[in-house]
Amino acid sequence: MSGGGRVLAGAVTVGAALALAAGGGPAASRGTATPAATPAAAVSPGGIAGDPSRPVPVGGGRDIRLDCRGTGSPTVVLVSGTGGAGDEWTHVVDPATPAAGLKPSTAAVLPTVASFTRVCAYDRPGTTRTDGKPTSSTPVPQPTTARAGVRDLRAVLSAAGEHGPFVLVGASWGAMIAELFARTDFPHVSGLVTVDGASPYLRDTLTPAQWSDWMHKIEAMDRGKGLEVPDYEASVAEIRGAPPMPHPLPAAVLTSDKPWDLAVGDGGSTWPAWLAAQDDLARELHARHITDTGSGHGIAVERPRLVADAVREVVDEARKQ
């Protein structure tokens, strides 16, 4: 994870995947580990018609690339892991040929969710598209924090005319942005889904040596290229300092069940600490905890139907409230 990075065939790779050590998500399946809204008519609800995303001006001379499809309420907002642009939610890994990397598919999370409600994905600054090219979203100074992520998400949704309530879906590092958004914009949120999500609980479940080593590795990431670098220490403080959600929301927590490791510290595998943090997060959110995922860290690209089904359940619950 830089909480994520890129996970391929259930194994965490290094490199952009120190993103994994920082908090990545579906991007993790890429091989080193995902617009003023596009009218629904421009893309069939479950289809892929080229790339319907486009830059949305968010003020200050900045643009953020956004892809919105489908109709209905609540609107689902997909938040990728470290370094992953929004197009990861339109791609999958073929289990038969995982080394081939990500491929666009109508079975991916975004087009599947678009078949039953409105859904948006976006490119945070410093993220990379699935073709290996940097996003066109305007770069910002790095490192970044969950609060900065919330500000940008709020800005792009507002500028694009997307209105709540929102069901937030956060993968790896994206889960920290999603949780802080839910705490600070609670009246506009009707549900929450985390996909092998990072959380402040990792600060408690990792050993001090593992946490310190992880933070040092993130600090050592090359920021000269403008790539996204999460500031976990600051983000943990931001989330823990934010007001709690007034009451539980419909929620689901999906956890990988194929072991992967941050490879930090000298206290052995980080896998037990990751699972413990997932349990803590599920309890905090009063969420359905889905642990039989048959997946590594990149659940969204390895098991997109499982993720889409969890999102549908939360959407259905939100519609009843």
PDB file of C-alpha atoms in Angstrom:
ATOM      1  CA  MET A   1       0.000   0.000   0.000  1.00  0.00           C
ATOM      2  CA  SER A   2       1.961   3.394  -0.125  1.00  0.00           C
ATOM      3  CA  GLY A   3      -0.929   1.583   1.374  1.00  0.00           C
ATOM      4  CA  GLY A   4      -0.854   0.255  -1.917  1.00  0.00           C
ATOM      5  CA  GLY A   5       1.087   0.327  -5.029  1.00  0.00           C
ATOM      6  CA  ARG A   6       0.533  -2.199  -7.706  1.00  0.00           C
ATOM      7  CA  VAL A   7      -0.253  -5.809  -7.002  1.00  0.00           C
ATOM      8  CA  LEU A   8      -0.061  -8.432  -9.700  1.00  0.00           C
ATOM      9  CA  ALA A   9      -1.465 -11.916  -9.286  1.00  0.00           C
ATOM     10  CA  GLY A  10      -1.696 -11.376  -5.553  1.00  0.00           C
ATOM     11  CA  ALA A  11       1.971 -10.475  -5.127  1.00  0.00           C
ATOM     12  CA  VAL A  12       3.133  -7.028  -4.171  1.00  0.00           C
ATOM     13  CA  THR A  13       5.856  -5.737  -6.424  1.00  0.00           C
ATOM     14  CA  VAL A  14       8.368  -3.105  -5.501  1.00  0.00           C
ATOM     15  CA  GLY A  15       8.935   0.241  -7.188  1.00  0.00           C
ATOM     16  CA  ALA A  16       5.743   2.111  -7.834  1.00  0.00           C
ATOM     17  CA  ALA A  17       4.621  -0.381  -5.370  1.00  0.00           C
ATOM     18  CA  LEU A  18       6.283   1.240  -2.537  1.00  0.00           C
ATOM     19  CA  ALA A  19       3.148   2.995  -3.179  1.00  0.00           C
ATOM     20  CA  LEU A  20       1.817  -0.104  -1.680  1.00  0.00           C
ATOM     21  CA  ALA A  21       3.834   0.670   1.285  1.00  0.00           C
ATOM     22  CA  ALA A  22       2.093   3.968   1.126  1.00  0.00           C
ATOM     23  CA  GLY A  23      -1.416   2.932   0.362  1.00  0.00           C
ATOM     24  CA  GLY A  24      -2.260   1.956  -3.210  1.00  0.00           C
ATOM     25  CA  GLY A  25      -5.212   0.015  -4.433  1.00  0.00           C
ATOM     26  CA  PRO A  26      -6.280  -1.439  -7.730  1.00  0.00           C
ATOM     27  CA  ALA A  27      -3.248   0.170  -9.277  1.00  0.00           C
ATOM     28  CA  ALA A  28      -1.458  -2.445  -7.372  1.00  0.00           C
ATOM     29  CA  SER A  29      -2.442  -4.876 -10.039  1.00  0.00           C
ATOM     30  CA  ARG A  30      -0.667  -3.106 -12.779  1.00  0.00           C
ATOM     31  CA  GLY A  31       2.668  -4.770 -12.528  1.00  0.00           C
ATOM     32  CA  THR A  32       4.581  -2.529 -10.191  1.00  0.00           C
ATOM     33  CA  ALA A  33       2.366  -2.734  -7.038  1.00  0.00           C
ATOM     34  CA  THR A  34      -7.151   3.944 -11.177  1.00  0.00           C
ATOM     35  CA  PRO A  35     -14.923  15.581 -16.592  1.00  0.00           C
ATOM     36  CA  ALA A  36     -17.796  17.773 -16.118  1.00  0.00           C
ATOM     37  CA  ALA A  37     -19.663  14.543 -15.933  1.00  0.00           C
ATOM     38  CA  THR A  38     -19.978  12.656 -19.164  1.00  0.00           C
ATOM     39  CA  PRO A  39     -23.683  12.358 -20.002  1.00  0.00           C
ATOM     40  CA  ALA A  40     -24.973   8.855 -19.494  1.00  0.00           C
ATOM     41  CA  ALA A  41     -26.033   8.767 -23.135  1.00  0.00           C
ATOM     42  CA  ALA A  42     -22.416   9.095 -24.225  1.00  0.00           C
ATOM     43  CA  VAL A  43     -21.544   5.689 -22.837  1.00  0.00           C
ATOM     44  CA  SER A  44     -23.802   2.696 -22.560  1.00  0.00           C
ATOM     45  CA  PRO A  45     -24.450   1.963 -18.866  1.00  0.00           C
ATOM     46  CA  GLY A  46     -22.138  -1.029 -18.777  1.00  0.00           C
ATOM     47  CA  GLY A  47     -19.995  -0.277 -21.777  1.00  0.00           C
ATOM     48  CA  ILE A  48     -16.604   1.133 -22.567  1.00  0.00           C
ATOM     49  CA  ALA A  49     -16.611   3.710 -25.349  1.00  0.00           C
ATOM     50  CA  GLY A  50     -13.028   4.864 -25.472  1.00  0.00           C
ATOM     51  CA  ASP A  51     -12.130   7.154 -22.586  1.00  0.00           C
ATOM     52  CA  PRO A  52     -15.093   9.327 -21.549  1.00  0.00           C
ATOM     53  CA  SER A  53     -13.161  11.182 -18.849  1.00  0.00           C
ATOM     54  CA  ARG A  54     -12.221  14.828 -19.204  1.00  0.00           C
ATOM     55  CA  PRO A  55     -10.555  17.564 -17.159  1.00  0.00           C
ATOM     56  CA  VAL A  56     -12.750  19.605 -14.833  1.00  0.00           C
ATOM     57  CA  PRO A  57     -11.532  23.078 -13.731  1.00  0.00           C
ATOM     58  CA  VAL A  58     -11.496  23.199  -9.922  1.00  0.00           C
ATOM     59  CA  GLY A  59     -10.109  26.696  -9.398  1.00  0.00           C
ATOM     60  CA  GLY A  60      -6.642  28.069  -8.884  1.00  0.00           C
ATOM     61  CA  GLY A  61      -5.725  27.215 -12.467  1.00  0.00           C
ATOM     62  CA  ARG A  62      -6.052  23.507 -11.723  1.00  0.00           C
ATOM     63  CA  ASP A  63      -7.922  20.707 -13.507  1.00  0.00           C
ATOM     64  CA  ILE A  64      -8.845  17.257 -12.222  1.00  0.00           C
ATOM     65  CA  ARG A  65      -9.758  14.512 -14.644  1.00  0.00           C
ATOM     66  CA  LEU A  66     -13.163  12.945 -13.902  1.00  0.00           C
ATOM     67  CA  ASP A  67     -15.189  10.111 -15.417  1.00  0.00           C
ATOM     68  CA  CYS A  68     -18.884   9.856 -14.499  1.00  0.00           C
ATOM     69  CA  ARG A  69     -21.362   7.410 -16.011  1.00  0.00           C
ATOM     70  CA  GLY A  70     -24.797   5.949 -15.425  1.00  0.00           C
ATOM     71  CA  THR A  71     -27.863   7.379 -13.735  1.00  0.00           C
ATOM     72  CA  GLY A  72     -29.511   7.058 -10.367  1.00  0.00           C
ATOM     73  CA  SER A  73     -28.901   7.904  -6.727  1.00  0.00           C
ATOM     74  CA  PRO A  74     -26.873   7.654  -4.593  1.00  0.00           C
ATOM     75  CA  THR A  75     -23.830   8.435  -6.710  1.00  0.00           C
ATOM     76  CA  VAL A  76     -20.921   6.068  -6.114  1.00  0.00           C
ATOM     77  CA  VAL A  77     -17.468   7.694  -5.979  1.00  0.00           C
ATOM     78  CA  LEU A  78     -14.455   5.440  -6.599  1.00  0.00           C
ATOM     79  CA  VAL A  79     -11.195   6.467  -4.894  1.00  0.00           C
ATOM     80  CA  SER A  80      -8.060   4.628  -6.060  1.00  0.00           C
ATOM     81  CA  GLY A  81      -4.980   3.662  -4.083  1.00  0.00           C
ATOM     82  CA  THR A  82      -1.631   5.427  -4.175  1.00  0.00           C
ATOM     83  CA  GLY A  83      -0.514   6.397  -7.653  1.00  0.00           C
ATOM     84  CA  GLY A  84      -3.546   4.863  -9.331  1.00  0.00           C
ATOM     85  CA  ALA A  85      -5.679   6.945 -11.689  1.00  0.00           C
ATOM     86  CA  GLY A  86      -9.423   6.562 -12.091  1.00  0.00           C
ATOM     87  CA  ASP A  87      -9.165   4.330 -15.145  1.00  0.00           C
ATOM     88  CA  GLU A  88      -8.102   1.432 -12.952  1.00  0.00           C
ATOM     89  CA  TRP A  89     -11.776   1.017 -12.108  1.00  0.00           C
ATOM     90  CA  THR A  90     -12.472   0.271 -15.793  1.00  0.00           C
ATOM     91  CA  HIS A  91      -9.776  -2.419 -16.018  1.00  0.00           C
ATOM     92  CA  VAL A  92      -9.313  -5.974 -14.767  1.00  0.00           C
ATOM     93  CA  VAL A  93      -6.621  -8.626 -14.500  1.00  0.00           C
ATOM     94  CA  ASP A  94      -7.225 -11.810 -16.470  1.00  0.00           C
ATOM     95  CA  PRO A  95      -6.650 -14.632 -13.949  1.00  0.00           C
ATOM     96  CA  ALA A  96      -5.467 -16.858 -16.792  1.00  0.00           C
ATOM     97  CA  THR A  97      -2.745 -14.400 -17.863  1.00  0.00           C
ATOM     98  CA  PRO A  98      -2.016 -12.130 -14.869  1.00  0.00           C
ATOM     99  CA  ALA A  99       1.395 -11.146 -16.214  1.00  0.00           C
ATOM    100  CA  ALA A 100      -0.358  -9.388 -19.101  1.00  0.00           C
ATOM    101  CA  GLY A 101      -1.392  -6.629 -16.697  1.00  0.00           C
ATOM    102  CA  LEU A 102      -4.613  -4.632 -16.683  1.00  0.00           C
ATOM    103  CA  LYS A 103      -7.072  -4.690 -19.570  1.00  0.00           C
ATOM    104  CA  PRO A 104     -10.263  -2.662 -20.121  1.00  0.00           C
ATOM    105  CA  SER A 105     -13.408  -4.683 -19.514  1.00  0.00           C
ATOM    106  CA  THR A 106     -17.155  -4.222 -19.288  1.00  0.00           C
ATOM    107  CA  ALA A 107     -16.891  -6.504 -16.248  1.00  0.00           C
ATOM    108  CA  ALA A 108     -14.749  -3.955 -14.377  1.00  0.00           C
ATOM    109  CA  VAL A 109     -16.078  -2.172 -11.284  1.00  0.00           C
ATOM    110  CA  LEU A 110     -16.988   1.185 -12.849  1.00  0.00           C
ATOM    111  CA  PRO A 111     -19.022  -0.055 -15.845  1.00  0.00           C
ATOM    112  CA  THR A 112     -20.734  -2.656 -13.658  1.00  0.00           C
ATOM    113  CA  VAL A 113     -21.752  -0.076 -11.057  1.00  0.00           C
ATOM    114  CA  ALA A 114     -22.889   2.263 -13.865  1.00  0.00           C
ATOM    115  CA  SER A 115     -25.499  -0.356 -14.776  1.00  0.00           C
ATOM    116  CA  PHE A 116     -27.415   0.287 -11.535  1.00  0.00           C
ATOM    117  CA  THR A 117     -26.552   3.843 -10.396  1.00  0.00           C
ATOM    118  CA  ARG A 118     -24.489   6.946 -11.109  1.00  0.00           C
ATOM    119  CA  VAL A 119     -20.746   6.397 -10.593  1.00  0.00           C
ATOM    120  CA  CYS A 120     -17.655   8.608 -10.810  1.00  0.00           C
ATOM    121  CA  ALA A 121     -13.907   7.978 -10.733  1.00  0.00           C
ATOM    122  CA  TYR A 122     -11.174  10.607 -10.880  1.00  0.00           C
ATOM    123  CA  ASP A 123      -7.423  11.062 -11.280  1.00  0.00           C
ATOM    124  CA  ARG A 124      -5.727  12.535  -8.241  1.00  0.00           C
ATOM    125  CA  PRO A 125      -2.669  14.677  -8.971  1.00  0.00           C
ATOM    126  CA  GLY A 126       0.483  12.619  -9.397  1.00  0.00           C
ATOM    127  CA  THR A 127      -1.299   9.419 -10.420  1.00  0.00           C
ATOM    128  CA  THR A 128      -0.554   7.286 -13.468  1.00  0.00           C
ATOM    129  CA  ARG A 129      -2.991   6.025 -16.104  1.00  0.00           C
ATOM    130  CA  THR A 130      -3.141   2.348 -17.015  1.00  0.00           C
ATOM    131  CA  ASP A 131      -1.207   3.059 -20.223  1.00  0.00           C
ATOM    132  CA  GLY A 132       1.735   4.181 -18.104  1.00  0.00           C
ATOM    133  CA  LYS A 133       1.266   7.872 -18.844  1.00  0.00           C
ATOM    134  CA  PRO A 134       0.882  10.482 -16.099  1.00  0.00           C
ATOM    135  CA  THR A 135      -2.568  11.878 -15.537  1.00  0.00           C
ATOM    136  CA  SER A 136      -3.474  15.229 -17.041  1.00  0.00           C
ATOM    137  CA  SER A 137      -4.744  16.379 -13.613  1.00  0.00           C
ATOM    138  CA  THR A 138      -2.711  19.427 -12.611  1.00  0.00           C
ATOM    139  CA  PRO A 139       0.291  18.450 -10.437  1.00  0.00           C
ATOM    140  CA  VAL A 140       0.494  19.639  -6.829  1.00  0.00           C
ATOM    141  CA  PRO A 141       3.358  19.652  -4.328  1.00  0.00           C
ATOM    142  CA  GLN A 142       4.003  16.302  -2.677  1.00  0.00           C
ATOM    143  CA  PRO A 143       3.647  14.693  -0.190  1.00  0.00           C
ATOM    144  CA  THR A 144      -0.114  14.893   0.087  1.00  0.00           C
ATOM    145  CA  THR A 145      -2.556  14.085   2.869  1.00  0.00           C
ATOM    146  CA  ALA A 146      -6.044  12.657   3.281  1.00  0.00           C
ATOM    147  CA  ARG A 147      -7.357  16.178   3.966  1.00  0.00           C
ATOM    148  CA  ALA A 148      -5.919  17.443   0.678  1.00  0.00           C
ATOM    149  CA  GLY A 149      -7.535  14.465  -1.029  1.00  0.00           C
ATOM    150  CA  VAL A 150     -10.902  15.338   0.500  1.00  0.00           C
ATOM    151  CA  ARG A 151     -10.590  18.972  -0.627  1.00  0.00           C
ATOM    152  CA  ASP A 152      -9.848  17.910  -4.196  1.00  0.00           C
ATOM    153  CA  LEU A 153     -12.631  15.330  -4.272  1.00  0.00           C
ATOM    154  CA  ARG A 154     -15.136  17.830  -2.915  1.00  0.00           C
ATOM    155  CA  ALA A 155     -13.967  20.419  -5.459  1.00  0.00           C
ATOM    156  CA  VAL A 156     -14.153  18.195  -8.542  1.00  0.00           C
ATOM    157  CA  LEU A 157     -17.586  16.785  -7.665  1.00  0.00           C
ATOM    158  CA  SER A 158     -18.955  20.272  -7.065  1.00  0.00           C
ATOM    159  CA  ALA A 159     -17.401  21.734 -10.224  1.00  0.00           C
ATOM    160  CA  ALA A 160     -18.788  18.851 -12.293  1.00  0.00           C
ATOM    161  CA  GLY A 161     -22.294  19.355 -10.897  1.00  0.00           C
ATOM    162  CA  GLU A 162     -22.346  15.985  -9.141  1.00  0.00           C
ATOM    163  CA  HIS A 163     -24.606  16.061  -6.111  1.00  0.00           C
ATOM    164  CA  GLY A 164     -24.880  13.757  -3.114  1.00  0.00           C
ATOM    165  CA  PRO A 165     -25.725  11.631  -1.436  1.00  0.00           C
ATOM    166  CA  PHE A 166     -22.518   9.742  -2.226  1.00  0.00           C
ATOM    167  CA  VAL A 167     -21.426   6.185  -1.535  1.00  0.00           C
ATOM    168  CA  LEU A 168     -17.648   6.345  -1.214  1.00  0.00           C
ATOM    169  CA  VAL A 169     -15.523   3.381  -2.301  1.00  0.00           C
ATOM    170  CA  GLY A 170     -11.880   3.635  -1.226  1.00  0.00           C
ATOM    171  CA  ALA A 171      -9.124   1.215  -2.222  1.00  0.00           C
ATOM    172  CA  SER A 172      -6.011   1.061  -0.029  1.00  0.00           C
ATOM    173  CA  TRP A 173      -4.775   4.672   0.499  1.00  0.00           C
ATOM    174  CA  GLY A 174      -8.056   5.823  -1.060  1.00  0.00           C
ATOM    175  CA  ALA A 175      -9.925   4.387   1.933  1.00  0.00           C
ATOM    176  CA  MET A 176      -8.324   7.009   4.177  1.00  0.00           C
ATOM    177  CA  ILE A 177      -9.555   9.770   1.887  1.00  0.00           C
ATOM    178  CA  ALA A 178     -12.997   8.161   1.793  1.00  0.00           C
ATOM    179  CA  GLU A 179     -13.200   7.835   5.582  1.00  0.00           C
ATOM    180  CA  LEU A 180     -12.146  11.431   6.204  1.00  0.00           C
ATOM    181  CA  PHE A 181     -14.651  12.626   3.576  1.00  0.00           C
ATOM    182  CA  ALA A 182     -17.400  10.678   5.359  1.00  0.00           C
ATOM    183  CA  ARG A 183     -16.474  12.259   8.687  1.00  0.00           C
ATOM    184  CA  THR A 184     -16.214  15.842   7.431  1.00  0.00           C
ATOM    185  CA  ASP A 185     -19.036  15.777   4.845  1.00  0.00           C
ATOM    186  CA  PHE A 186     -21.319  13.348   6.645  1.00  0.00           C
ATOM    187  CA  PRO A 187     -24.651  14.895   5.517  1.00  0.00           C
ATOM    188  CA  HIS A 188     -23.643  14.238   1.893  1.00  0.00           C
ATOM    189  CA  VAL A 189     -22.569  10.612   2.416  1.00  0.00           C
ATOM    190  CA  SER A 190     -24.947   7.652   2.477  1.00  0.00           C
ATOM    191  CA  GLY A 191     -22.560   4.697   2.434  1.00  0.00           C
ATOM    192  CA  LEU A 192     -18.945   3.563   2.593  1.00  0.00           C
ATOM    193  CA  VAL A 193     -17.014   0.653   1.079  1.00  0.00           C
ATOM    194  CA  THR A 194     -13.315  -0.039   1.639  1.00  0.00           C
ATOM    195  CA  VAL A 195     -11.333  -2.338  -0.655  1.00  0.00           C
ATOM    196  CA  ASP A 196      -8.351  -3.678   1.285  1.00  0.00           C
ATOM    197  CA  GLY A 197      -8.314  -0.192   2.686  1.00  0.00           C
ATOM    198  CA  ALA A 198      -5.610   1.534   4.665  1.00  0.00           C
ATOM    199  CA  SER A 199      -6.660   3.067   7.969  1.00  0.00           C
ATOM    200  CA  PRO A 200      -5.252   4.816  11.047  1.00  0.00           C
ATOM    201  CA  TYR A 201      -5.362   1.444  12.802  1.00  0.00           C
ATOM    202  CA  LEU A 202      -2.173   0.435  10.996  1.00  0.00           C
ATOM    203  CA  ARG A 203      -0.389   2.918  13.248  1.00  0.00           C
ATOM    204  CA  ASP A 204      -1.384   0.654  16.135  1.00  0.00           C
ATOM    205  CA  THR A 205      -1.166  -2.835  14.637  1.00  0.00           C
ATOM    206  CA  LEU A 206       2.252  -2.550  12.975  1.00  0.00           C
ATOM    207  CA  THR A 207       5.211  -2.728  15.337  1.00  0.00           C
ATOM    208  CA  PRO A 208       6.973   0.586  15.990  1.00  0.00           C
ATOM    209  CA  ALA A 209       9.895  -0.637  13.860  1.00  0.00           C
ATOM    210  CA  GLN A 210       7.621  -1.621  10.973  1.00  0.00           C
ATOM    211  CA  TRP A 211       5.781   1.690  11.054  1.00  0.00           C
ATOM    212  CA  SER A 212       9.000   3.711  11.254  1.00  0.00           C
ATOM    213  CA  ASP A 213      10.611   1.777   8.408  1.00  0.00           C
ATOM    214  CA  TRP A 214       7.511   2.168   6.281  1.00  0.00           C
ATOM    215  CA  MET A 215       7.430   5.931   6.847  1.00  0.00           C
ATOM    216  CA  HIS A 216      11.134   6.174   5.963  1.00  0.00           C
ATOM    217  CA  LYS A 217      10.590   4.278   2.728  1.00  0.00           C
ATOM    218  CA  ILE A 218       7.768   6.602   1.756  1.00  0.00           C
ATOM    219  CA  GLU A 219       9.901   9.650   2.562  1.00  0.00           C
ATOM    220  CA  ALA A 220      12.626   8.249   0.302  1.00  0.00           C
ATOM    221  CA  MET A 221      10.317   7.988  -2.716  1.00  0.00           C
ATOM    222  CA  ASP A 222      11.401  10.133  -5.671  1.00  0.00           C
ATOM    223  CA  ARG A 223       9.245  13.253  -5.562  1.00  0.00           C
ATOM    224  CA  GLY A 224      11.069  14.934  -8.401  1.00  0.00           C
ATOM    225  CA  LYS A 225       8.731  13.341 -10.926  1.00  0.00           C
ATOM    226  CA  GLY A 226       5.642  14.755  -9.220  1.00  0.00           C
ATOM    227  CA  LEU A 227       4.301  11.300  -8.328  1.00  0.00           C
ATOM    228  CA  GLU A 228       1.760  10.991  -5.538  1.00  0.00           C
ATOM    229  CA  VAL A 229       3.352  10.444  -2.128  1.00  0.00           C
ATOM    230  CA  PRO A 230       0.972  10.055   0.846  1.00  0.00           C
ATOM    231  CA  ASP A 231       1.903  11.565   4.185  1.00  0.00           C
ATOM    232  CA  TYR A 232       0.584   8.848   6.470  1.00  0.00           C
ATOM    233  CA  GLU A 233       1.615  10.407   9.772  1.00  0.00           C
ATOM    234  CA  ALA A 234      -0.274  13.610   9.012  1.00  0.00           C
ATOM    235  CA  SER A 235      -3.242  11.739   7.577  1.00  0.00           C
ATOM    236  CA  VAL A 236      -3.619   9.508  10.629  1.00  0.00           C
ATOM    237  CA  ALA A 237      -3.689  12.652  12.767  1.00  0.00           C
ATOM    238  CA  GLU A 238      -6.250  14.277  10.448  1.00  0.00           C
ATOM    239  CA  ILE A 239      -8.626  11.325  10.629  1.00  0.00           C
ATOM    240  CA  ARG A 240      -8.250  10.841  14.361  1.00  0.00           C
ATOM    241  CA  GLY A 241      -8.793  14.553  14.897  1.00  0.00           C
ATOM    242  CA  ALA A 242     -11.945  14.677  12.769  1.00  0.00           C
ATOM    243  CA  PRO A 243     -15.394  14.354  14.352  1.00  0.00           C
ATOM    244  CA  PRO A 244     -16.752  10.809  14.450  1.00  0.00           C
ATOM    245  CA  MET A 245     -19.637   9.913  12.182  1.00  0.00           C
ATOM    246  CA  PRO A 246     -22.868  10.719  14.077  1.00  0.00           C
ATOM    247  CA  HIS A 247     -24.254   7.263  13.371  1.00  0.00           C
ATOM    248  CA  PRO A 248     -23.222   4.209  11.351  1.00  0.00           C
ATOM    249  CA  LEU A 249     -23.652   4.252   7.584  1.00  0.00           C
ATOM    250  CA  PRO A 250     -24.368   1.265   5.361  1.00  0.00           C
ATOM    251  CA  ALA A 251     -20.837  -0.081   4.939  1.00  0.00           C
ATOM    252  CA  ALA A 252     -18.738  -2.980   3.697  1.00  0.00           C
ATOM    253  CA  VAL A 253     -15.068  -3.782   4.263  1.00  0.00           C
ATOM    254  CA  LEU A 254     -13.394  -6.113   1.754  1.00  0.00           C
ATOM    255  CA  THR A 255     -10.103  -7.675   2.857  1.00  0.00           C
ATOM    256  CA  SER A 256      -7.566  -9.592   0.792  1.00  0.00           C
ATOM    257  CA  ASP A 257      -7.094 -13.239   1.766  1.00  0.00           C
ATOM    258  CA  LYS A 258      -3.959 -13.964  -0.278  1.00  0.00           C
ATOM    259  CA  PRO A 259      -1.076 -12.823   1.952  1.00  0.00           C
ATOM    260  CA  TRP A 260       1.071  -9.921   0.820  1.00  0.00           C
ATOM    261  CA  ASP A 261       3.662  -7.960   2.734  1.00  0.00           C
ATOM    262  CA  LEU A 262       4.944  -4.414   3.130  1.00  0.00           C
ATOM    263  CA  ALA A 263       8.416  -5.862   3.760  1.00  0.00           C
ATOM    264  CA  VAL A 264       9.310  -3.283   6.391  1.00  0.00           C
ATOM    265  CA  GLY A 265      10.871  -3.479   9.848  1.00  0.00           C
ATOM    266  CA  ASP A 266      12.543  -6.476  11.399  1.00  0.00           C
ATOM    267  CA  GLY A 267       9.533  -7.894  13.221  1.00  0.00           C
ATOM    268  CA  GLY A 268       8.492 -10.424  10.612  1.00  0.00           C
ATOM    269  CA  SER A 269       5.576 -10.284   8.186  1.00  0.00           C
ATOM    270  CA  THR A 270       3.236  -7.283   8.202  1.00  0.00           C
ATOM    271  CA  TRP A 271       0.342  -9.479   7.038  1.00  0.00           C
ATOM    272  CA  PRO A 272      -1.047 -10.176  10.564  1.00  0.00           C
ATOM    273  CA  ALA A 273      -0.979  -6.451  11.338  1.00  0.00           C
ATOM    274  CA  TRP A 274      -2.814  -5.692   8.082  1.00  0.00           C
ATOM    275  CA  LEU A 275      -5.561  -8.199   8.943  1.00  0.00           C
ATOM    276  CA  ALA A 276      -5.857  -6.847  12.491  1.00  0.00           C
ATOM    277  CA  ALA A 277      -6.270  -3.300  11.156  1.00  0.00           C
ATOM    278  CA  GLN A 278      -8.956  -4.535   8.751  1.00  0.00           C
ATOM    279  CA  ASP A 279     -10.854  -6.105  11.651  1.00  0.00           C
ATOM    280  CA  ASP A 280     -10.609  -2.850  13.620  1.00  0.00           C
ATOM    281  CA  LEU A 281     -11.840  -0.819  10.662  1.00  0.00           C
ATOM    282  CA  ALA A 282     -14.816  -3.127  10.105  1.00  0.00           C
ATOM    283  CA  ARG A 283     -15.775  -2.821  13.782  1.00  0.00           C
ATOM    284  CA  GLU A 284     -15.442   0.965  13.702  1.00  0.00           C
ATOM    285  CA  LEU A 285     -17.699   1.233  10.660  1.00  0.00           C
ATOM    286  CA  HIS A 286     -20.165  -1.433  11.875  1.00  0.00           C
ATOM    287  CA  ALA A 287     -19.560  -2.866   8.427  1.00  0.00           C
ATOM    288  CA  ARG A 288     -20.162  -6.193   6.802  1.00  0.00           C
ATOM    289  CA  HIS A 289     -16.637  -7.671   6.682  1.00  0.00           C
ATOM    290  CA  ILE A 290     -15.987  -9.650   3.496  1.00  0.00           C
ATOM    291  CA  THR A 291     -12.859 -11.742   4.040  1.00  0.00           C
ATOM    292  CA  ASP A 292     -13.384 -14.574   1.550  1.00  0.00           C
ATOM    293  CA  THR A 293     -12.197 -12.539  -1.420  1.00  0.00           C
ATOM    294  CA  GLY A 294      -9.862 -14.926  -3.243  1.00  0.00           C
ATOM    295  CA  SER A 295      -7.597 -11.976  -3.937  1.00  0.00           C
ATOM    296  CA  GLY A 296      -4.410 -10.169  -3.114  1.00  0.00           C
ATOM    297  CA  HIS A 297      -4.282  -6.430  -2.422  1.00  0.00           C
ATOM    298  CA  GLY A 298      -5.794  -5.468  -5.794  1.00  0.00           C
ATOM    299  CA  ILE A 299      -9.289  -6.833  -5.121  1.00  0.00           C
ATOM    300  CA  ALA A 300     -10.975  -4.354  -7.470  1.00  0.00           C
ATOM    301  CA  VAL A 301      -9.117  -5.651 -10.515  1.00  0.00           C
ATOM    302  CA  GLU A 302      -8.780  -9.264  -9.429  1.00  0.00           C
ATOM    303  CA  ARG A 303     -12.386  -9.725  -8.248  1.00  0.00           C
ATOM    304  CA  PRO A 304     -14.367  -6.823  -9.751  1.00  0.00           C
ATOM    305  CA  ARG A 305     -17.739  -8.601  -9.487  1.00  0.00           C
ATOM    306  CA  LEU A 306     -17.217  -9.110  -5.759  1.00  0.00           C
ATOM    307  CA  VAL A 307     -16.508  -5.407  -5.293  1.00  0.00           C
ATOM    308  CA  ALA A 308     -19.440  -4.336  -7.484  1.00  0.00           C
ATOM    309  CA  ASP A 309     -21.789  -6.655  -5.571  1.00  0.00           C
ATOM    310  CA  ALA A 310     -20.664  -5.168  -2.253  1.00  0.00           C
ATOM    311  CA  VAL A 311     -21.227  -1.676  -3.641  1.00  0.00           C
ATOM    312  CA  ARG A 312     -24.696  -2.674  -4.864  1.00  0.00           C
ATOM    313  CA  GLU A 313     -25.623  -3.971  -1.393  1.00  0.00           C
ATOM    314  CA  VAL A 314     -24.546  -0.697   0.229  1.00  0.00           C
ATOM    315  CA  VAL A 315     -26.380   1.322  -2.448  1.00  0.00           C
ATOM    316  CA  ASP A 316     -29.543  -0.715  -1.881  1.00  0.00           C
ATOM    317  CA  GLU A 317     -29.293  -0.168   1.885  1.00  0.00           C
ATOM    318  CA  ALA A 318     -28.728   3.561   1.372  1.00  0.00           C
ATOM    319  CA  ARG A 319     -31.817   3.798  -0.826  1.00  0.00           C
ATOM    320  CA  LYS A 320     -33.958   2.410   1.979  1.00  0.00           C
ATOM    321  CA  GLN A 321     -32.893   5.122   4.428  1.00  0.00           C
TER     322      GLN A 321
END
